[in-house]
């Protein structure tokens, strides 16, 4: 928002570009979980564009982004977040888009030293170079600490009216926001990408290990955001809804997965991802019984539906917490 306002203030026409990778946290996840219902279900990119009065282009990069997540040449951050490759990829896409649509340069809100991986003095030039944007990439908030860019040299923008923000502190940004009368903005350092989340990354790593390769489909990464994931054996895992909103979300996957739910007691819907024999189904049914209202009952009836097979019902004794090894929880 600040970078846009600074550049708009120099009389430049600015439009926004937002990439949808599939790992975005906001909107979607808040809409699924009941406990998150009080959180605002806005798409922040759209909201920001509205505040700034600019056009926003939302670009789906789910397929192309896979290579960034699977093979990051600069490696991962503290979890499976490939921030440096990700920034390079997004700036590259933005640059291509800008050139195709007759724009002259790109701006980002990056600040030197603000992030440990992608916003260091030594990595910011890497993004400019590897993205192919080179000196058409302007970081208005730290521009005075970086080499001159093409728009500055050409006089399209005035370098003297740009900034020299540096470091993790955000006081100057907050002061500038006040000056621009921007009072509502995303929380500093608020996670907006699931790849920075340790639990989510553990689930993604488990998925790759179980499949024996590092591929994923869009549905895979969506399902990693939802439910309890337990892996009783290498060949399958059970995804159990934690509440009503997740139950409804998992219902959308009933045709693709073997799914099960208790019929004698109220309880969650669960999906099985992987290949199971009868004994595995029994374990899965006992797990489902454990997380439902029949957890203390002697016997719970669990109905199992496999794609293209007749449903069957198992009468099972719910697993107790002591029966569930901790390493089943992913
Ligand atoms: S946090 Fe996620 S979206 Fe942001 S740079 Fe890192 S990998 Fe990319």
Tab-separated table of N, CA and C in Angstrom, residues 176-301:
chain	number	residue	atom	x	y	z
A	176	UNK	N	4.554	6.550	7.957
A	176	UNK	CA	4.194	6.930	6.589
A	176	UNK	C	2.725	6.573	6.313
A	177	UNK	N	2.300	5.430	6.854
A	177	UNK	CA	0.902	5.018	6.677
A	177	UNK	C	-0.015	6.086	7.273
A	178	UNK	N	0.374	6.606	8.430
A	178	UNK	CA	-0.421	7.650	9.077
A	178	UNK	C	-0.495	8.890	8.187
A	179	UNK	N	0.665	9.227	7.635
A	179	UNK	CA	0.726	10.390	6.743
A	179	UNK	C	-0.219	10.231	5.549
A	180	UNK	N	-0.299	8.991	5.041
A	180	UNK	CA	-1.187	8.723	3.898
A	180	UNK	C	-2.631	8.461	4.343
A	181	UNK	N	-2.856	8.550	5.658
A	181	UNK	CA	-4.177	8.268	6.228
A	181	UNK	C	-4.636	6.841	5.944
A	182	UNK	N	-3.678	5.933	5.988
A	182	UNK	CA	-4.008	4.505	5.874
A	182	UNK	C	-4.036	3.967	7.302
A	183	UNK	N	-5.221	3.677	7.793
A	183	UNK	CA	-5.312	3.250	9.194
A	183	UNK	C	-5.548	1.759	9.343
A	184	UNK	N	-6.065	1.127	8.319
A	184	UNK	CA	-6.350	-0.314	8.393
A	184	UNK	C	-5.455	-1.007	7.361
A	185	UNK	N	-4.618	-1.890	7.849
A	185	UNK	CA	-3.745	-2.615	6.909
A	185	UNK	C	-3.412	-3.966	7.511
A	186	UNK	N	-2.875	-4.888	6.696
A	186	UNK	CA	-2.553	-6.232	7.175
A	186	UNK	C	-1.561	-6.115	8.325
A	187	UNK	N	-1.709	-6.986	9.304
A	187	UNK	CA	-0.815	-6.939	10.455
A	187	UNK	C	0.619	-7.203	10.026
A	188	UNK	N	1.567	-6.381	10.501
A	188	UNK	CA	2.966	-6.650	10.174
A	188	UNK	C	3.315	-8.089	10.546
A	189	UNK	N	3.988	-8.796	9.654
A	189	UNK	CA	4.464	-10.159	9.885
A	189	UNK	C	3.330	-11.172	10.083
A	190	UNK	N	2.116	-10.810	9.744
A	190	UNK	CA	1.015	-11.781	9.825
A	190	UNK	C	1.197	-12.809	8.726
A	191	UNK	N	1.166	-14.104	9.069
A	191	UNK	CA	1.414	-15.147	8.079
A	191	UNK	C	0.323	-15.162	7.024
A	192	UNK	N	0.708	-15.084	5.758
A	192	UNK	CA	-0.321	-15.108	4.721
A	192	UNK	C	-0.100	-16.303	3.813
A	193	UNK	N	0.854	-17.161	4.159
A	193	UNK	CA	1.214	-18.255	3.263
A	193	UNK	C	1.431	-19.509	4.116
A	194	UNK	N	0.720	-20.580	3.791
A	194	UNK	CA	0.801	-21.799	4.596
A	194	UNK	C	2.196	-22.423	4.607
A	195	UNK	N	3.000	-22.117	3.607
A	195	UNK	CA	4.323	-22.745	3.547
A	195	UNK	C	5.233	-22.296	4.692
A	196	UNK	N	4.883	-21.196	5.347
A	196	UNK	CA	5.694	-20.752	6.486
A	196	UNK	C	5.234	-21.413	7.788
A	197	UNK	N	4.174	-22.211	7.716
A	197	UNK	CA	3.585	-22.810	8.917
A	197	UNK	C	4.210	-24.196	9.161
A	198	UNK	N	4.727	-24.402	10.385
A	198	UNK	CA	5.452	-25.654	10.668
A	198	UNK	C	4.545	-26.880	10.526
A	199	UNK	N	3.331	-26.779	11.048
A	199	UNK	CA	2.430	-27.940	10.992
A	199	UNK	C	2.033	-28.271	9.557
A	200	UNK	N	1.752	-27.224	8.818
A	200	UNK	CA	1.361	-27.436	7.422
A	200	UNK	C	2.528	-28.054	6.641
A	201	UNK	N	3.725	-27.539	6.884
A	201	UNK	CA	4.908	-28.058	6.174
A	201	UNK	C	5.142	-29.525	6.531
A	202	UNK	N	4.893	-29.877	7.797
A	202	UNK	CA	5.068	-31.286	8.194
A	202	UNK	C	4.094	-32.167	7.419
A	203	UNK	N	2.880	-31.676	7.211
A	203	UNK	CA	1.886	-32.466	6.468
A	203	UNK	C	2.266	-32.593	4.994
A	204	UNK	N	2.829	-31.523	4.457
A	204	UNK	CA	3.248	-31.590	3.053
A	204	UNK	C	4.433	-32.554	2.903
A	205	UNK	N	5.374	-32.488	3.843
A	205	UNK	CA	6.540	-33.387	3.792
A	205	UNK	C	6.068	-34.847	3.927
A	206	UNK	N	5.098	-35.075	4.792
A	206	UNK	CA	4.555	-36.427	4.978
A	206	UNK	C	3.893	-36.915	3.696
A	207	UNK	N	3.172	-36.050	3.037
A	207	UNK	CA	2.494	-36.421	1.775
A	207	UNK	C	3.524	-36.855	0.727
A	208	UNK	N	4.581	-36.067	0.621
A	208	UNK	CA	5.635	-36.386	-0.356
A	208	UNK	C	6.300	-37.714	-0.009
A	209	UNK	N	6.561	-37.906	1.258
A	209	UNK	CA	7.242	-39.139	1.656
A	209	UNK	C	6.352	-40.356	1.385
A	210	UNK	N	5.086	-40.232	1.733
A	210	UNK	CA	4.162	-41.360	1.558
A	210	UNK	C	4.000	-41.714	0.076
A	211	UNK	N	4.020	-40.705	-0.778
A	211	UNK	CA	3.821	-40.962	-2.214
A	211	UNK	C	5.114	-41.358	-2.919
A	212	UNK	N	6.242	-41.136	-2.253
A	212	UNK	CA	7.519	-41.486	-2.878
A	212	UNK	C	7.951	-40.489	-3.930
A	213	UNK	N	7.266	-39.357	-4.036
A	213	UNK	CA	7.730	-38.281	-4.925
A	213	UNK	C	7.236	-36.948	-4.362
A	214	UNK	N	7.731	-35.864	-4.946
A	214	UNK	CA	7.405	-34.553	-4.389
A	214	UNK	C	6.380	-33.810	-5.241
A	215	UNK	N	5.460	-34.575	-5.812
A	215	UNK	CA	4.410	-33.936	-6.608
A	215	UNK	C	3.240	-33.566	-5.698
A	216	UNK	N	2.359	-32.728	-6.183
A	216	UNK	CA	1.088	-32.507	-5.491
A	216	UNK	C	0.065	-31.965	-6.475
A	217	UNK	N	-1.188	-32.178	-6.140
A	217	UNK	CA	-2.277	-31.590	-6.915
A	217	UNK	C	-2.936	-30.522	-6.047
A	218	UNK	N	-3.735	-29.704	-6.684
A	218	UNK	CA	-4.382	-28.607	-5.965
A	218	UNK	C	-5.217	-29.146	-4.785
A	219	UNK	N	-5.976	-30.240	-5.021
A	219	UNK	CA	-6.801	-30.796	-3.940
A	219	UNK	C	-5.938	-31.253	-2.763
A	220	UNK	N	-4.762	-31.790	-3.044
A	220	UNK	CA	-3.868	-32.228	-1.956
A	220	UNK	C	-3.556	-31.065	-1.022
A	221	UNK	N	-3.168	-29.933	-1.627
A	221	UNK	CA	-2.716	-28.835	-0.768
A	221	UNK	C	-3.896	-28.162	-0.066
A	222	UNK	N	-5.073	-28.276	-0.669
A	222	UNK	CA	-6.279	-27.761	0.010
A	222	UNK	C	-6.591	-28.631	1.227
A	223	UNK	N	-6.521	-29.956	1.029
A	223	UNK	CA	-6.875	-30.865	2.127
A	223	UNK	C	-5.880	-30.781	3.288
A	224	UNK	N	-4.650	-30.374	2.994
A	224	UNK	CA	-3.673	-30.238	4.090
A	224	UNK	C	-4.050	-29.097	5.035
A	225	UNK	N	-4.959	-28.223	4.580
A	225	UNK	CA	-5.355	-27.081	5.415
A	225	UNK	C	-6.477	-27.455	6.383
A	226	UNK	N	-7.031	-28.644	6.181
A	226	UNK	CA	-8.285	-28.969	6.869
A	226	UNK	C	-8.185	-30.271	7.651
A	227	UNK	N	-8.736	-30.319	8.853
A	227	UNK	CA	-8.901	-31.570	9.606
A	227	UNK	C	-7.662	-32.026	10.357
A	228	UNK	N	-7.884	-33.086	11.161
A	228	UNK	CA	-6.761	-33.780	11.817
A	228	UNK	C	-6.233	-34.797	10.827
A	229	UNK	N	-4.934	-34.856	10.691
A	229	UNK	CA	-4.347	-35.849	9.776
A	229	UNK	C	-3.592	-36.879	10.627
A	230	UNK	N	-3.990	-38.147	10.499
A	230	UNK	CA	-3.294	-39.210	11.238
A	230	UNK	C	-2.859	-40.294	10.256
A	231	UNK	N	-1.640	-40.755	10.439
A	231	UNK	CA	-1.133	-41.802	9.544
A	231	UNK	C	-0.817	-43.052	10.372
A	232	UNK	N	-1.765	-44.003	10.425
A	232	UNK	CA	-1.526	-45.229	11.176
A	232	UNK	C	-0.523	-46.159	10.488
A	233	UNK	N	-0.403	-46.021	9.160
A	233	UNK	CA	0.612	-46.836	8.475
A	233	UNK	C	1.066	-46.095	7.226
A	234	UNK	N	2.167	-46.552	6.649
A	234	UNK	CA	2.727	-45.810	5.510
A	234	UNK	C	1.771	-45.699	4.341
A	235	UNK	N	0.908	-46.705	4.198
A	235	UNK	CA	0.069	-46.780	3.001
A	235	UNK	C	-1.137	-45.863	2.987
A	236	UNK	N	-1.540	-45.325	4.106
A	236	UNK	CA	-2.737	-44.465	4.109
A	236	UNK	C	-2.725	-43.507	5.288
A	237	UNK	N	-3.494	-42.445	5.109
A	237	UNK	CA	-3.738	-41.571	6.267
A	237	UNK	C	-5.231	-41.289	6.353
A	238	UNK	N	-5.633	-40.861	7.530
A	238	UNK	CA	-7.045	-40.560	7.761
A	238	UNK	C	-7.149	-39.065	8.053
A	239	UNK	N	-8.061	-38.398	7.357
A	239	UNK	CA	-8.283	-36.962	7.581
A	239	UNK	C	-9.643	-36.830	8.256
A	240	UNK	N	-9.636	-36.341	9.477
A	240	UNK	CA	-10.876	-36.298	10.264
A	240	UNK	C	-11.282	-34.852	10.515
A	241	UNK	N	-12.498	-34.522	10.135
A	241	UNK	CA	-12.982	-33.146	10.342
A	241	UNK	C	-12.959	-32.820	11.829
A	242	UNK	N	-12.603	-31.576	12.149
A	242	UNK	CA	-12.557	-31.168	13.554
A	242	UNK	C	-13.822	-30.437	13.977
A	243	UNK	N	-14.575	-29.981	13.047
A	243	UNK	CA	-15.810	-29.277	13.372
A	243	UNK	C	-16.709	-29.187	12.140
A	244	UNK	N	-17.872	-28.587	12.376
A	244	UNK	CA	-18.918	-28.583	11.357
A	244	UNK	C	-18.474	-28.020	10.001
A	245	UNK	N	-17.755	-26.902	10.047
A	245	UNK	CA	-17.324	-26.269	8.800
A	245	UNK	C	-16.412	-27.207	8.014
A	246	UNK	N	-15.508	-27.874	8.716
A	246	UNK	CA	-14.599	-28.805	8.035
A	246	UNK	C	-15.371	-30.023	7.529
A	247	UNK	N	-16.357	-30.460	8.307
A	247	UNK	CA	-17.193	-31.584	7.870
A	247	UNK	C	-17.806	-31.289	6.509
A	248	UNK	N	-18.346	-30.073	6.403
A	248	UNK	CA	-18.999	-29.691	5.137
A	248	UNK	C	-17.972	-29.621	4.017
A	249	UNK	N	-16.788	-29.119	4.333
A	249	UNK	CA	-15.749	-29.007	3.306
A	249	UNK	C	-15.348	-30.408	2.815
A	250	UNK	N	-15.144	-31.335	3.769
A	250	UNK	CA	-14.730	-32.693	3.380
A	250	UNK	C	-15.829	-33.415	2.603
A	251	UNK	N	-17.075	-33.060	2.860
A	251	UNK	CA	-18.169	-33.689	2.112
A	251	UNK	C	-17.974	-33.525	0.603
A	252	UNK	N	-17.380	-32.427	0.221
A	252	UNK	CA	-17.141	-32.176	-1.198
A	252	UNK	C	-16.187	-33.184	-1.829
A	253	UNK	N	-15.493	-33.954	-1.008
A	253	UNK	CA	-14.502	-34.910	-1.531
A	253	UNK	C	-14.997	-36.353	-1.434
A	254	UNK	N	-16.280	-36.539	-1.077
A	254	UNK	CA	-16.762	-37.908	-0.838
A	254	UNK	C	-16.654	-38.809	-2.056
A	255	UNK	N	-16.806	-38.223	-3.232
A	255	UNK	CA	-16.766	-39.076	-4.442
A	255	UNK	C	-15.348	-39.515	-4.785
A	256	UNK	N	-14.365	-38.735	-4.362
A	256	UNK	CA	-12.977	-39.056	-4.722
A	256	UNK	C	-12.302	-40.002	-3.737
A	257	UNK	N	-12.739	-39.988	-2.486
A	257	UNK	CA	-12.031	-40.734	-1.432
A	257	UNK	C	-12.963	-41.731	-0.760
A	258	UNK	N	-12.373	-42.793	-0.217
A	258	UNK	CA	-13.133	-43.616	0.719
A	258	UNK	C	-13.417	-42.722	1.922
A	259	UNK	N	-14.680	-42.698	2.334
A	259	UNK	CA	-15.007	-41.849	3.483
A	259	UNK	C	-15.842	-42.629	4.486
A	260	UNK	N	-15.803	-42.214	5.725
A	260	UNK	CA	-16.498	-42.954	6.773
A	260	UNK	C	-17.016	-42.011	7.849
A	261	UNK	N	-18.065	-42.461	8.502
A	261	UNK	CA	-18.667	-41.659	9.587
A	261	UNK	C	-19.484	-42.599	10.466
A	262	UNK	N	-19.632	-42.225	11.711
A	262	UNK	CA	-20.409	-43.063	12.640
A	262	UNK	C	-21.894	-42.889	12.346
A	263	UNK	N	-22.641	-43.976	12.438
A	263	UNK	CA	-24.092	-43.863	12.248
A	263	UNK	C	-24.840	-44.054	13.576
A	264	UNK	N	-24.192	-44.700	14.543
A	264	UNK	CA	-24.872	-44.918	15.830
A	264	UNK	C	-24.744	-43.700	16.741
A	265	UNK	N	-23.786	-42.846	16.481
A	265	UNK	CA	-23.542	-41.664	17.301
A	265	UNK	C	-23.185	-40.501	16.376
A	266	UNK	N	-23.372	-39.291	16.881
A	266	UNK	CA	-22.948	-38.141	16.078
A	266	UNK	C	-21.418	-38.124	16.026
A	267	UNK	N	-20.877	-37.620	14.948
A	267	UNK	CA	-19.412	-37.591	14.870
A	267	UNK	C	-18.950	-37.036	13.541
A	268	UNK	N	-17.641	-36.956	13.383
A	268	UNK	CA	-17.093	-36.301	12.192
A	268	UNK	C	-17.084	-37.192	10.951
A	269	UNK	N	-16.930	-36.515	9.834
A	269	UNK	CA	-16.692	-37.222	8.576
A	269	UNK	C	-15.176	-37.367	8.436
A	270	UNK	N	-14.756	-38.509	7.896
A	270	UNK	CA	-13.313	-38.696	7.672
A	270	UNK	C	-13.081	-39.204	6.256
A	271	UNK	N	-11.937	-38.829	5.699
A	271	UNK	CA	-11.534	-39.335	4.384
A	271	UNK	C	-10.306	-40.214	4.576
A	272	UNK	N	-10.186	-41.223	3.716
A	272	UNK	CA	-8.963	-42.024	3.736
A	272	UNK	C	-8.187	-41.719	2.466
A	273	UNK	N	-6.939	-41.318	2.647
A	273	UNK	CA	-6.077	-41.039	1.499
A	273	UNK	C	-5.026	-42.148	1.444
A	274	UNK	N	-5.131	-43.028	0.468
A	274	UNK	CA	-4.181	-44.133	0.337
A	274	UNK	C	-4.913	-45.449	0.149
A	275	UNK	N	-4.151	-46.505	0.253
A	275	UNK	CA	-4.724	-47.835	-0.010
A	275	UNK	C	-4.866	-48.575	1.314
A	276	UNK	N	-6.039	-49.170	1.509
A	276	UNK	CA	-6.301	-49.823	2.791
A	276	UNK	C	-6.835	-51.237	2.608
A	277	UNK	N	-6.481	-52.115	3.537
A	277	UNK	CA	-7.096	-53.434	3.634
A	277	UNK	C	-8.157	-53.380	4.724
A	278	UNK	N	-8.805	-54.516	4.972
A	278	UNK	CA	-9.906	-54.529	5.934
A	278	UNK	C	-9.440	-54.125	7.339
A	279	UNK	N	-8.246	-54.613	7.717
A	279	UNK	CA	-7.747	-54.279	9.057
A	279	UNK	C	-7.495	-52.770	9.190
A	280	UNK	N	-6.986	-52.152	8.098
A	280	UNK	CA	-6.765	-50.696	8.105
A	280	UNK	C	-8.096	-49.959	8.244
A	281	UNK	N	-9.104	-50.460	7.532
A	281	UNK	CA	-10.420	-49.807	7.609
A	281	UNK	C	-10.948	-49.867	9.040
A	282	UNK	N	-10.676	-50.987	9.687
A	282	UNK	CA	-11.133	-51.138	11.073
A	282	UNK	C	-10.424	-50.087	11.966
A	283	UNK	N	-9.123	-49.923	11.752
A	283	UNK	CA	-8.376	-48.913	12.535
A	283	UNK	C	-8.951	-47.517	12.257
A	284	UNK	N	-9.183	-47.237	10.977
A	284	UNK	CA	-9.728	-45.918	10.618
A	284	UNK	C	-11.093	-45.718	11.276
A	285	UNK	N	-11.915	-46.767	11.270
A	285	UNK	CA	-13.252	-46.668	11.878
A	285	UNK	C	-13.134	-46.429	13.385
A	286	UNK	N	-12.172	-47.085	14.014
A	286	UNK	CA	-11.989	-46.887	15.463
A	286	UNK	C	-11.519	-45.458	15.768
A	287	UNK	N	-10.731	-44.911	14.852
A	287	UNK	CA	-10.291	-43.515	15.019
A	287	UNK	C	-11.481	-42.563	14.893
A	288	UNK	N	-12.286	-42.802	13.874
A	288	UNK	CA	-13.455	-41.943	13.657
A	288	UNK	C	-14.377	-42.019	14.876
A	289	UNK	N	-14.531	-43.233	15.417
A	289	UNK	CA	-15.375	-43.412	16.606
A	289	UNK	C	-14.793	-42.622	17.781
A	290	UNK	N	-13.476	-42.601	17.893
A	290	UNK	CA	-12.816	-41.888	18.994
A	290	UNK	C	-13.134	-40.394	18.973
A	291	UNK	N	-13.226	-39.811	17.771
A	291	UNK	CA	-13.422	-38.360	17.692
A	291	UNK	C	-14.893	-37.957	17.597
A	292	UNK	N	-15.793	-38.928	17.847
A	292	UNK	CA	-17.224	-38.612	17.823
A	292	UNK	C	-17.830	-38.720	19.215
A	293	UNK	N	-19.154	-38.571	19.257
A	293	UNK	CA	-19.855	-38.600	20.549
A	293	UNK	C	-19.837	-39.994	21.186
A	294	UNK	N	-19.529	-40.998	20.394
A	294	UNK	CA	-19.518	-42.360	20.938
A	294	UNK	C	-18.169	-42.763	21.514
A	295	UNK	N	-17.305	-41.769	21.757
A	295	UNK	CA	-15.923	-42.102	22.173
A	295	UNK	C	-15.873	-42.982	23.416
A	296	UNK	N	-16.891	-42.871	24.310
A	296	UNK	CA	-16.866	-43.688	25.524
A	296	UNK	C	-17.774	-44.915	25.423
A	297	UNK	N	-18.401	-45.094	24.276
A	297	UNK	CA	-19.309	-46.243	24.113
A	297	UNK	C	-18.495	-47.526	23.918
A	298	UNK	N	-19.155	-48.662	24.167
A	298	UNK	CA	-18.434	-49.928	23.956
A	298	UNK	C	-18.321	-50.246	22.482
A	299	UNK	N	-19.372	-49.852	21.758
A	299	UNK	CA	-19.366	-50.170	20.335
A	299	UNK	C	-19.995	-49.019	19.537
A	300	UNK	N	-19.393	-48.700	18.422
A	300	UNK	CA	-19.911	-47.639	17.554
A	300	UNK	C	-20.032	-48.215	16.143
A	301	UNK	N	-21.168	-47.920	15.509
A	301	UNK	CA	-21.344	-48.385	14.112
A	301	UNK	C	-20.771	-47.315	13.183
